[in-house]
Coordinates of C-alpha atoms in Angstrom, one line a residue:
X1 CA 72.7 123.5 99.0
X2 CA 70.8 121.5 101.4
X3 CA 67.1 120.0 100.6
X4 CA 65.0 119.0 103.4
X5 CA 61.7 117.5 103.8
X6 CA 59.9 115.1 106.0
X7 CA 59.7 110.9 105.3
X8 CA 58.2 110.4 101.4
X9 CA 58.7 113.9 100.3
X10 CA 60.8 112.8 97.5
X11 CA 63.7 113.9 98.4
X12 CA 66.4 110.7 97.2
X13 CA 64.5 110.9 94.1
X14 CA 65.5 113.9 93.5
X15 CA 68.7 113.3 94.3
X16 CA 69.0 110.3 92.0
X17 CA 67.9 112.5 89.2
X18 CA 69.9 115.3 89.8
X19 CA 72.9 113.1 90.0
X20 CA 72.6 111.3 86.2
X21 CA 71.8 114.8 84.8
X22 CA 74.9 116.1 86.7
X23 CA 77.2 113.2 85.1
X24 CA 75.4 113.1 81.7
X25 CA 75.0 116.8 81.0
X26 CA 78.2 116.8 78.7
X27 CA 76.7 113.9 77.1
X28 CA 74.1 114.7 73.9
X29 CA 70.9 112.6 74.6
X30 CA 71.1 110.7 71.1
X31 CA 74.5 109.3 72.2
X32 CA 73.5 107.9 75.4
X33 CA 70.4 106.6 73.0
X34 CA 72.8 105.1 70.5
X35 CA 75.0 104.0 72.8
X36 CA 73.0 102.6 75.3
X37 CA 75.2 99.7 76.2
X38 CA 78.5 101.6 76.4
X39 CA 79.8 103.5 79.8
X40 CA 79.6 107.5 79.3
X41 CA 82.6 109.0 78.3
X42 CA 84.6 109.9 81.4
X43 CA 86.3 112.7 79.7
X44 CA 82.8 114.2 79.6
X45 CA 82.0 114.0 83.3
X46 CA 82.8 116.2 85.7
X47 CA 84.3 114.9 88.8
X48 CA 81.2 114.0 90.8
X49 CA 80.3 111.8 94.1
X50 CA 77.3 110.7 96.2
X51 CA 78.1 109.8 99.3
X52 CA 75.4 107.4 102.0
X53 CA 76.2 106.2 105.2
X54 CA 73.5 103.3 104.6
X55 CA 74.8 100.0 104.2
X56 CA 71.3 99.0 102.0
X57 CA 70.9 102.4 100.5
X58 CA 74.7 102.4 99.2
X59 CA 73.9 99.0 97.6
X60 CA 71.0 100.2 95.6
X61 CA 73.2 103.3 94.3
X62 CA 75.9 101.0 93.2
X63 CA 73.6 98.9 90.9
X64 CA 72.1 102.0 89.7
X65 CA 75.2 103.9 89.1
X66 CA 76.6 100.4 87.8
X67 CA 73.9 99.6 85.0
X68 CA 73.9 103.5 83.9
X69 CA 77.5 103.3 83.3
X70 CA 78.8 105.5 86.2
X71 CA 81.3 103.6 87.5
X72 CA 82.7 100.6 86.0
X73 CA 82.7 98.5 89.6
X74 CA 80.9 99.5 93.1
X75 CA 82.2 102.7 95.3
X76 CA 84.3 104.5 92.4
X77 CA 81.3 107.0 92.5
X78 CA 79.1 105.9 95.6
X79 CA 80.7 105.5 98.4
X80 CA 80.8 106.0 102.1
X81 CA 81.6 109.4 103.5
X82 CA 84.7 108.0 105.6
X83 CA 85.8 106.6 102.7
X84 CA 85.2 110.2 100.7
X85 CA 87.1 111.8 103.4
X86 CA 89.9 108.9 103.6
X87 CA 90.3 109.3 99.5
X88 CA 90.5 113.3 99.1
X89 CA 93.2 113.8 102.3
X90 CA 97.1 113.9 102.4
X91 CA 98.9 110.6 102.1
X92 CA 102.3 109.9 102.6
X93 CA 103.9 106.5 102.3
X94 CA 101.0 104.9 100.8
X95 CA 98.8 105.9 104.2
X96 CA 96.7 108.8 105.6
X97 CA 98.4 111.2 106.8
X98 CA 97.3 112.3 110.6
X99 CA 97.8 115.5 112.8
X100 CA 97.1 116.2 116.0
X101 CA 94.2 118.8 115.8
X102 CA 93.5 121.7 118.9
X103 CA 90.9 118.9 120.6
X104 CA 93.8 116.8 121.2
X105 CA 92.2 113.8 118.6
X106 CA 94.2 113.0 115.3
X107 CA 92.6 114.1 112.0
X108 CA 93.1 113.7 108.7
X109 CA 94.7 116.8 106.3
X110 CA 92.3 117.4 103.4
X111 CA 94.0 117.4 99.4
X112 CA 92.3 118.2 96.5
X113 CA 88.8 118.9 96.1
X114 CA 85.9 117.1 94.5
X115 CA 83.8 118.7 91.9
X116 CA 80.1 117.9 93.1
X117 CA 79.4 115.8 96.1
X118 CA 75.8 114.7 96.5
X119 CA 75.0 113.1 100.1
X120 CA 71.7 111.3 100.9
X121 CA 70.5 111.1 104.3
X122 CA 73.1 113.6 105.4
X123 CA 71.0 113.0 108.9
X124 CA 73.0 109.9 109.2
X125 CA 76.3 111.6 109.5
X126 CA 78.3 111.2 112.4
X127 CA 78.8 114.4 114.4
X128 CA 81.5 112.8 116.2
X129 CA 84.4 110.6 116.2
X130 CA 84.3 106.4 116.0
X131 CA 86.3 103.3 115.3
X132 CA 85.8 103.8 111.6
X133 CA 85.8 108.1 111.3
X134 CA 88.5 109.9 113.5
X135 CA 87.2 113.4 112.7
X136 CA 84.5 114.7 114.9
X137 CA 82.1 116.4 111.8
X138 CA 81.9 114.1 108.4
X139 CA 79.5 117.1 106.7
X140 CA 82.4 119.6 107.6
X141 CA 85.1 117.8 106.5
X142 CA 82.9 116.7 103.0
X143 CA 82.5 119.9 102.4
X144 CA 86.5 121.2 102.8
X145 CA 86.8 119.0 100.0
X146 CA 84.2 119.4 97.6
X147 CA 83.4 122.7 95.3
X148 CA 79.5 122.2 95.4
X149 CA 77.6 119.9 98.2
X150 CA 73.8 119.3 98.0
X151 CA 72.8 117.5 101.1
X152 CA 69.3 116.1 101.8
X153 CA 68.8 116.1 105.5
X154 CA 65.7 115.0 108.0
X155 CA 66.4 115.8 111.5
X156 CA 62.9 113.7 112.0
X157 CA 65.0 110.6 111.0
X158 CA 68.1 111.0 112.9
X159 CA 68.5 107.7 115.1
X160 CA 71.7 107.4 117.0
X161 CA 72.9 109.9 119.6
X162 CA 76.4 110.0 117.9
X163 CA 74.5 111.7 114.6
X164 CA 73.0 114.3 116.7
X165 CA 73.9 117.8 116.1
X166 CA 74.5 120.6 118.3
X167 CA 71.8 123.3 118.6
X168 CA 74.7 125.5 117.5
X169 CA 75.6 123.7 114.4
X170 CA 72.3 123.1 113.5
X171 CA 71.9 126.9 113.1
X172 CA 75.3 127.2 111.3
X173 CA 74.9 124.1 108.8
X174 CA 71.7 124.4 108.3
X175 CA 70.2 127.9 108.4
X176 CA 65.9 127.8 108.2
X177 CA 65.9 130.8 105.9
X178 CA 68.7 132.3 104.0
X179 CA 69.1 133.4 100.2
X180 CA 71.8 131.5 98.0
X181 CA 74.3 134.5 98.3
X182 CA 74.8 134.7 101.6
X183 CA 77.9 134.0 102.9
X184 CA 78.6 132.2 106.5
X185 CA 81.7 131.3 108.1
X186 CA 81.9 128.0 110.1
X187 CA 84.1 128.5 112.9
X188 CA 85.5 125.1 113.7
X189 CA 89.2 124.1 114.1
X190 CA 89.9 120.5 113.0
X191 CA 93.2 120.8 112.4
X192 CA 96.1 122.5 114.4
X193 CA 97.3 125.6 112.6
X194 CA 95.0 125.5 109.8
X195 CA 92.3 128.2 109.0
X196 CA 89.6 128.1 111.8
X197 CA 87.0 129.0 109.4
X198 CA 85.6 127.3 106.4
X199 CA 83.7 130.3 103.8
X200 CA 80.5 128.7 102.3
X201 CA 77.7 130.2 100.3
X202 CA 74.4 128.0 100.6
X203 CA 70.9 128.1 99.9
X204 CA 67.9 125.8 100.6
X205 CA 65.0 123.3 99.3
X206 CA 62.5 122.4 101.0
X207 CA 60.0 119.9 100.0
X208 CA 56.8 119.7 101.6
X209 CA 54.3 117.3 99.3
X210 CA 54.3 113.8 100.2
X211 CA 54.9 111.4 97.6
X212 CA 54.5 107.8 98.9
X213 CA 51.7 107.8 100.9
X214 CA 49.1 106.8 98.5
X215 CA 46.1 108.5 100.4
X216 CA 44.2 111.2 100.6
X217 CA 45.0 114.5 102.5
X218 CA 43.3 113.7 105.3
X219 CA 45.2 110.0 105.8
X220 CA 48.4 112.3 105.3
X221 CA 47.6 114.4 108.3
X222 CA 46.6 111.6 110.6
X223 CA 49.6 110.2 110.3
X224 CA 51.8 113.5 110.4
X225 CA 50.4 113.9 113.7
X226 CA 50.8 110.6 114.9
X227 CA 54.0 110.3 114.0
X228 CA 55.7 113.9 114.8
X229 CA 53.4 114.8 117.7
X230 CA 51.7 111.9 119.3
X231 CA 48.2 112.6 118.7
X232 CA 45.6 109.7 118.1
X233 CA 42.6 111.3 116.0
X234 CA 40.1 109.5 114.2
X235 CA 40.8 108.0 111.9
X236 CA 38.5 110.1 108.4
X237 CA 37.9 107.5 106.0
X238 CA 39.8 107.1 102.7
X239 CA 37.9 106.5 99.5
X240 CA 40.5 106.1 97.6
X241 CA 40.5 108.0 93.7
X242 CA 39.5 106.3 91.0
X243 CA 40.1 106.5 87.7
X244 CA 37.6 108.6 85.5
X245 CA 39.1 107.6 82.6
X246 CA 40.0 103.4 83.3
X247 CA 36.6 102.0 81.4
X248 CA 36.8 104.0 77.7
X249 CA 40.8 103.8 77.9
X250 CA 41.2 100.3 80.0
X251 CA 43.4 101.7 82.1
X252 CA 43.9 100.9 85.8
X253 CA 40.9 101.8 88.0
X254 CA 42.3 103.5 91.0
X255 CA 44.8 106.0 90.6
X256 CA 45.2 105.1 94.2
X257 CA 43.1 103.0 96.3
X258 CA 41.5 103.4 99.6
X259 CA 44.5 103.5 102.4
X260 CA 44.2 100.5 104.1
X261 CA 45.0 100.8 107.9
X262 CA 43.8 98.2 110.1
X263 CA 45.1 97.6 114.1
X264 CA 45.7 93.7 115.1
X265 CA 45.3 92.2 118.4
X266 CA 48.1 89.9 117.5
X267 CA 51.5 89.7 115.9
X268 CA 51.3 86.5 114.7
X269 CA 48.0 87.5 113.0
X270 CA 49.6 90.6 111.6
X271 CA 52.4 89.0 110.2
X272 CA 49.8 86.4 108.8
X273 CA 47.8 89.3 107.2
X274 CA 51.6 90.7 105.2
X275 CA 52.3 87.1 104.1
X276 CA 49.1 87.5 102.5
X277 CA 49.5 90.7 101.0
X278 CA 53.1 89.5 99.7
X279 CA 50.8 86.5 98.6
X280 CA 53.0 83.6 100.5
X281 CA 50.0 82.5 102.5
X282 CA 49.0 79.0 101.4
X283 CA 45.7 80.1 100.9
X284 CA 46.0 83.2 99.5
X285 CA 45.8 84.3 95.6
X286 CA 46.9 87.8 95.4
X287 CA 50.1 89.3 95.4
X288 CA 49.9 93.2 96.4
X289 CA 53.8 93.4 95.9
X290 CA 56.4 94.4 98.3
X291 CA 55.4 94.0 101.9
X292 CA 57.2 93.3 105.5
X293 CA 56.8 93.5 109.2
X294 CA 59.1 96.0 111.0
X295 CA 59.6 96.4 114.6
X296 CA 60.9 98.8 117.1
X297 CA 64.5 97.5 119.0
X298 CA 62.7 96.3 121.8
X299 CA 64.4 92.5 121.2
X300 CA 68.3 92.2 121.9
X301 CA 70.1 91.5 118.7
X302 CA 73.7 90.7 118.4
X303 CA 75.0 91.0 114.7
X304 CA 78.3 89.3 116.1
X305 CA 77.4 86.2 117.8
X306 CA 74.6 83.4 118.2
X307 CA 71.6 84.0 121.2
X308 CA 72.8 81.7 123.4
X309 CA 69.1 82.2 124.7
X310 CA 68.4 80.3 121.4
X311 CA 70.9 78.5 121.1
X312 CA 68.3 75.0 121.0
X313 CA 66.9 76.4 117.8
X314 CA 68.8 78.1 115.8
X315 CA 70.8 80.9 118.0
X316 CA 69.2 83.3 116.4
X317 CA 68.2 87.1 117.8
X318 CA 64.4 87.8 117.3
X319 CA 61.4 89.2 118.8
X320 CA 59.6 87.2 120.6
X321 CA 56.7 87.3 122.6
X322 CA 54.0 84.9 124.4
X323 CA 50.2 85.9 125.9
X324 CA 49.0 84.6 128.9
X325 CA 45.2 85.1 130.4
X326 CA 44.7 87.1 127.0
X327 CA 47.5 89.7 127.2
X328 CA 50.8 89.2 125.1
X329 CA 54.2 89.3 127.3
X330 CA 57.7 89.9 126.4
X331 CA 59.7 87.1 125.6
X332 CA 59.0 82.7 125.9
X333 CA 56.3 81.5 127.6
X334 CA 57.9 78.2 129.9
X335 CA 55.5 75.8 129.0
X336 CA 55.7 76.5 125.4
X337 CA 58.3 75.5 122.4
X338 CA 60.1 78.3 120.9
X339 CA 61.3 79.0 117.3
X340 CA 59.4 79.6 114.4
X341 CA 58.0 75.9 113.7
X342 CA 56.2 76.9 117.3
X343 CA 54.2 80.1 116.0
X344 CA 50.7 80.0 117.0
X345 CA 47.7 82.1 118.2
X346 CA 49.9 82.4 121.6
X347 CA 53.7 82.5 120.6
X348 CA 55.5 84.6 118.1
X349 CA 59.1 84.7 117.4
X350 CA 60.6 86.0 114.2
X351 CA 64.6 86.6 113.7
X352 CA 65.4 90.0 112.9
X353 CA 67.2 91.1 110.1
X354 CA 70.1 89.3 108.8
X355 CA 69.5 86.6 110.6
X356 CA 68.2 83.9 108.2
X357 CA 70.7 83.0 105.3
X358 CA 70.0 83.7 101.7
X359 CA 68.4 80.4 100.3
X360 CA 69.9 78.7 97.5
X361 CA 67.6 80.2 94.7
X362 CA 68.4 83.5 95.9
X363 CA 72.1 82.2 95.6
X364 CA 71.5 81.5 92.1
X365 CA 70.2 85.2 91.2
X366 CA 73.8 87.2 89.9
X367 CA 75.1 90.2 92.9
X368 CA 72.1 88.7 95.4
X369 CA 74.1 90.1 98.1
X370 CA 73.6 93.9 96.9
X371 CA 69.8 93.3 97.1
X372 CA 68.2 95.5 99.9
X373 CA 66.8 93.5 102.9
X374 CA 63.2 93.5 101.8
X375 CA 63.6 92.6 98.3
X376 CA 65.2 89.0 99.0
X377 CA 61.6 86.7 99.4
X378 CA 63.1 84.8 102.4
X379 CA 63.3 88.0 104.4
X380 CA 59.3 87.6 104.9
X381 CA 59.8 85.4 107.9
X382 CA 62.2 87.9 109.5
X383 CA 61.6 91.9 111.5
X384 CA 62.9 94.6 109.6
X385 CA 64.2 97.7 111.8
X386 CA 65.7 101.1 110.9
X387 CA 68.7 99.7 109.4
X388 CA 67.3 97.7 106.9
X389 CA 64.3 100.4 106.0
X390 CA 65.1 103.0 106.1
X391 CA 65.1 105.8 102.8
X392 CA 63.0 102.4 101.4
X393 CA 58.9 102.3 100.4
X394 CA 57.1 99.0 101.2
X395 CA 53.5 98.5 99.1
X396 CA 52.1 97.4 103.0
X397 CA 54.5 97.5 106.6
X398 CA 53.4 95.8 109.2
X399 CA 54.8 97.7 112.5
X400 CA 54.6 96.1 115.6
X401 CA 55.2 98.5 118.6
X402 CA 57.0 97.1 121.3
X403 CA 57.1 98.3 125.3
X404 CA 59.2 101.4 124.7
X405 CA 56.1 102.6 122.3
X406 CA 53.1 103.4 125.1
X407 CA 49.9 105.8 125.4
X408 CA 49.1 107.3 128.6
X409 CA 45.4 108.6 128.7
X410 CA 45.9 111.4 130.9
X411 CA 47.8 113.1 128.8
X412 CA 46.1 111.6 125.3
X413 CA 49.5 111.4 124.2
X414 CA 52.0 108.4 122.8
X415 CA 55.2 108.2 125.3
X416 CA 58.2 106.6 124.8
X417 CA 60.5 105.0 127.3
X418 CA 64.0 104.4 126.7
X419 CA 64.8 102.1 129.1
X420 CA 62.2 99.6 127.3
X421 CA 64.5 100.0 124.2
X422 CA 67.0 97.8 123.5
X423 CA 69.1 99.8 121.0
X424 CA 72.1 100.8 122.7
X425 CA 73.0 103.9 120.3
X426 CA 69.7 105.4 120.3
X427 CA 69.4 105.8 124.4
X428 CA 73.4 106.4 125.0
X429 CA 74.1 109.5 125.9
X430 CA 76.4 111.8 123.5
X431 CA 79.7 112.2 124.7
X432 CA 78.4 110.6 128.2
X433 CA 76.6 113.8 128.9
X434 CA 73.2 114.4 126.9
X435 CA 70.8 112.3 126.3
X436 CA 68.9 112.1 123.0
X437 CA 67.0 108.8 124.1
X438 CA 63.3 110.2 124.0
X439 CA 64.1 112.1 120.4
X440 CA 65.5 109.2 118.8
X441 CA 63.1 107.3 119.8
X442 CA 60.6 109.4 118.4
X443 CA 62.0 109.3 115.5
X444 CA 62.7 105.8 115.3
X445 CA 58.6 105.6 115.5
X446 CA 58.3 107.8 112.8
X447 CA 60.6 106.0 110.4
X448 CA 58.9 102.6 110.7
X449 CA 55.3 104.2 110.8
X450 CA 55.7 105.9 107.1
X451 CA 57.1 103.2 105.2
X452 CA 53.9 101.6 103.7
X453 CA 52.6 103.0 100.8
X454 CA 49.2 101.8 100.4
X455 CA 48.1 100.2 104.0
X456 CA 49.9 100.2 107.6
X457 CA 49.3 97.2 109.9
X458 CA 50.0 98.1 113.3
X459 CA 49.9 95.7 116.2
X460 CA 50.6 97.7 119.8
X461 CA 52.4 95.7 122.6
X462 CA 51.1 98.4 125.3
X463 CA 46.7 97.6 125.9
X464 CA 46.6 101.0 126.5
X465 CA 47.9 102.0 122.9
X466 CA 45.9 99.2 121.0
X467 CA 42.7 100.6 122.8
X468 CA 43.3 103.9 121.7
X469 CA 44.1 103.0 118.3
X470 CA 41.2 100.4 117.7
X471 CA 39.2 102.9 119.6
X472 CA 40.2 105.9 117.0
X473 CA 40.0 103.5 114.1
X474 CA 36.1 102.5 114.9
X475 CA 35.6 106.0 114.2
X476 CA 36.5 106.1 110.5
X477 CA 37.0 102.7 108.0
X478 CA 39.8 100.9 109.2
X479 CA 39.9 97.3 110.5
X480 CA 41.4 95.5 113.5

């Protein structure tokens, strides 16, 4: 069964769901009540997985699989799907056992088969072979070893050329339309001498409302065509809904408030404007809850090794840019210092992710480590990307668009332009043949754009993309 959906359609909350009524259904609900302390039974559970290839969403799974009494300790029922695949395939000698398969690459046997598998952003699958996966399809070889699979998948949030999927594959895992008894034979050969052809019966889910966008329909679509076609409209203005009921009940009085967009001239005064909304500006006195800038790769980053551009500050990777004559540039300005103690109106540089260390009140708080990126408070001064946000809500992002983001007014279209990107894996080509550069990009866009649930800050590195934007905005109620 696979459920699809675009970005905020609710599609891991279903999953989550689906999951703690699959391991609980033996389980009457006045005993989990009574027992609310104590682990379910494992006698009563049937012998069920789910499976991310997120490094922050497998974290969050853990804890909640952890404090439900799923698993006694992290990945005995969340895991990786290399490490489903290593787990439930032959071993001999206390190793995994390997044959050479027809393609000439070893692979690993399957043994034994998993009741239920559950996999969450099956988009981030790898459809071919790496350091850490020597197979060369991780859905195919899940599914030769589990009994059921649901698998939510977005091919608008695929990033990396190496998750792509053949146009041919994509018709046989994924059919558009086909009922739940129809059977379909995959004919791949992984493994020398085995059955070419894997018998599956499937059906389909897909969810179309959008669930964290707090905004009204119109909002919705603006963004829907920004993101998955390029378009620039103007921007209708949100009013927000209030509550009919807040005065005579004294409950809240929005169900949602007005969308706030607004389009910045600046990154430093964007990133000003989310430290506010997180309420860590010195001056400011509200707290509007979770709220980060995100960037697209356009800055080198390293996770293995100090800058040694940086090296006089830190050595940390970041974005960093500088205006001169009233128009911002890439990278340091030479007669400017650099770091973050040299932010002004004319010089921004934030490390991305993972590059600041936990503080030692974050320290203190017990399994700190399995906290996603934006939920640690020193992560405010750093640029989140697609790793760390990704499948995650934000209250307000703040997306700065870098060079590889542009508009070109003849067309009245956004462009993209791979070789402004600095993310290696998005703009390699698969197999050293096709490219998938422009896509990925794409969809890299979209991932960052739809994060924020109740306001987007955008600032544009191209002029010709802030015009259009500022120019678009003027028309409805949004700032810049």
């Amino acid at each position: 069964m696979f459920v699809g959906g675009a970005a905020g359609t609710g599609k891991t909350v279903l999953l989550s769901h689906l999951f703690y009524r699959i391991m609980t259904e033996g389980v009457q609900d006045e005993e989990i009540e009574e027992n609310a302390g104590e682990p379910i039974p494992e006698v009563k559970r049937p012998d069920a997985f789910i499976l991310v290839n997120h490094k922050e969403q497998e974290n969050v799974y853990n804890q909640i699989a952890t404090k439900l009494g799923l698993q006694k300790k992290d990945n005995q029922v969340v895991m990786r799907p290399s490490q489903f695949i290593t787990r439930f395939s032959r071993h001999a000698e206390g190793a995994v056992e390997r044959v050479i398969g027809a393609n000439g690459k070893k692979h690993y046997i399957p043994e034994g088969k998993a009741d239920i598998v559950l996999v969450d952003e099956a988009h981030l699958l790898h459809t071919q072979g790496n350091q850490a996966y020597s197979g060369s399809n991780m859905l195919a070889d899940i599914l030769r070893r589990a009994k059921v699979v649901v698998a939510i998948f977005d091919p608008g949030q695929i990033l990396e050329s190496r998750q792509r999927w053949s146009d041919e594959d994509m018709v046989r895992f994924f059919p558009k339309y086909a009922p739940s008894t129809e059977h379909r034979r995959l004919d791949v050969k992984f493994v020398e001498g085995e059955m070419s052809g894997l018998p599956i019966r499937y059906g389909r889910i897909q969810l179309h409302h959008q669930f964290r966008i707090a905004a009204n329909d119109s909002t919705v679509h603006w963004l829907e065509q920004l993101t998955q076609h390029g378009i620039i409209g103007p921007f209708a203005k949100d009013e927000g809904k209030q509550n009919p009921r807040a005065r005579e009940r004294g409950e809240p009085k929005w169900v949602y408030e007005p969308y706030d967009l607004q389009v910045f001239d600046s990154p430093a005064t964007l990133m000003r404007a989310i430290r506010d909304k997180a309420g860590l500006q010195e001056d400011s006195n509200r707290n509007k809850g979770l709220s980060r800038v995100l960037a697209t790769y356009d800055c080198a980053y390293k996770g293995d090794g100090k800058n040694p551009d940086t090296q006089d500050f830190g050595g940390q990777w970041g974005v960093e840019m500088h205006r001169e004559h009233g128009e911002w540039l890439m990278g340091a300005s030479a007669n400017h210092d650099r770091g973050m103690n040299a932010n002004d109106d004319d010089y921004f540089f934030h490390p991305w992710n993972y590059q600041l260390a936990d503080t030692e009140e974050e320290k203190a708080v017990e399994r700190v480590s399995d906290l996603a990126w934006a939920e640690k408070p020193h992560t405010i001064d750093e640029i989140g990307s697609t790793f760390t946000i990704q499948g995650f809500d934000l209250n307000y992002a703040g997306v700065i668009l870098g060079p590889s983001v542009t508009f070109n007014p003849k067309t009245q279209q956004v462009e993209f332009h791979p070789e402004a990107s600095k993310s290696k894996k998005a703009i390699e080509k698969r197999g050293g043949k096709r490219s998938y550069a422009m896509e990925n990009l794409q969809n890299e866009f979209n991932v960052l754009m739809t994060r924020g649930v109740h306001g987007l800050y955008i600032f544009a590195f191209d002029p010709a993309l802030r015009a259009e934007l500022k120019r678009q905005c003027k028309k409805g109620d949004c700032r810049y």
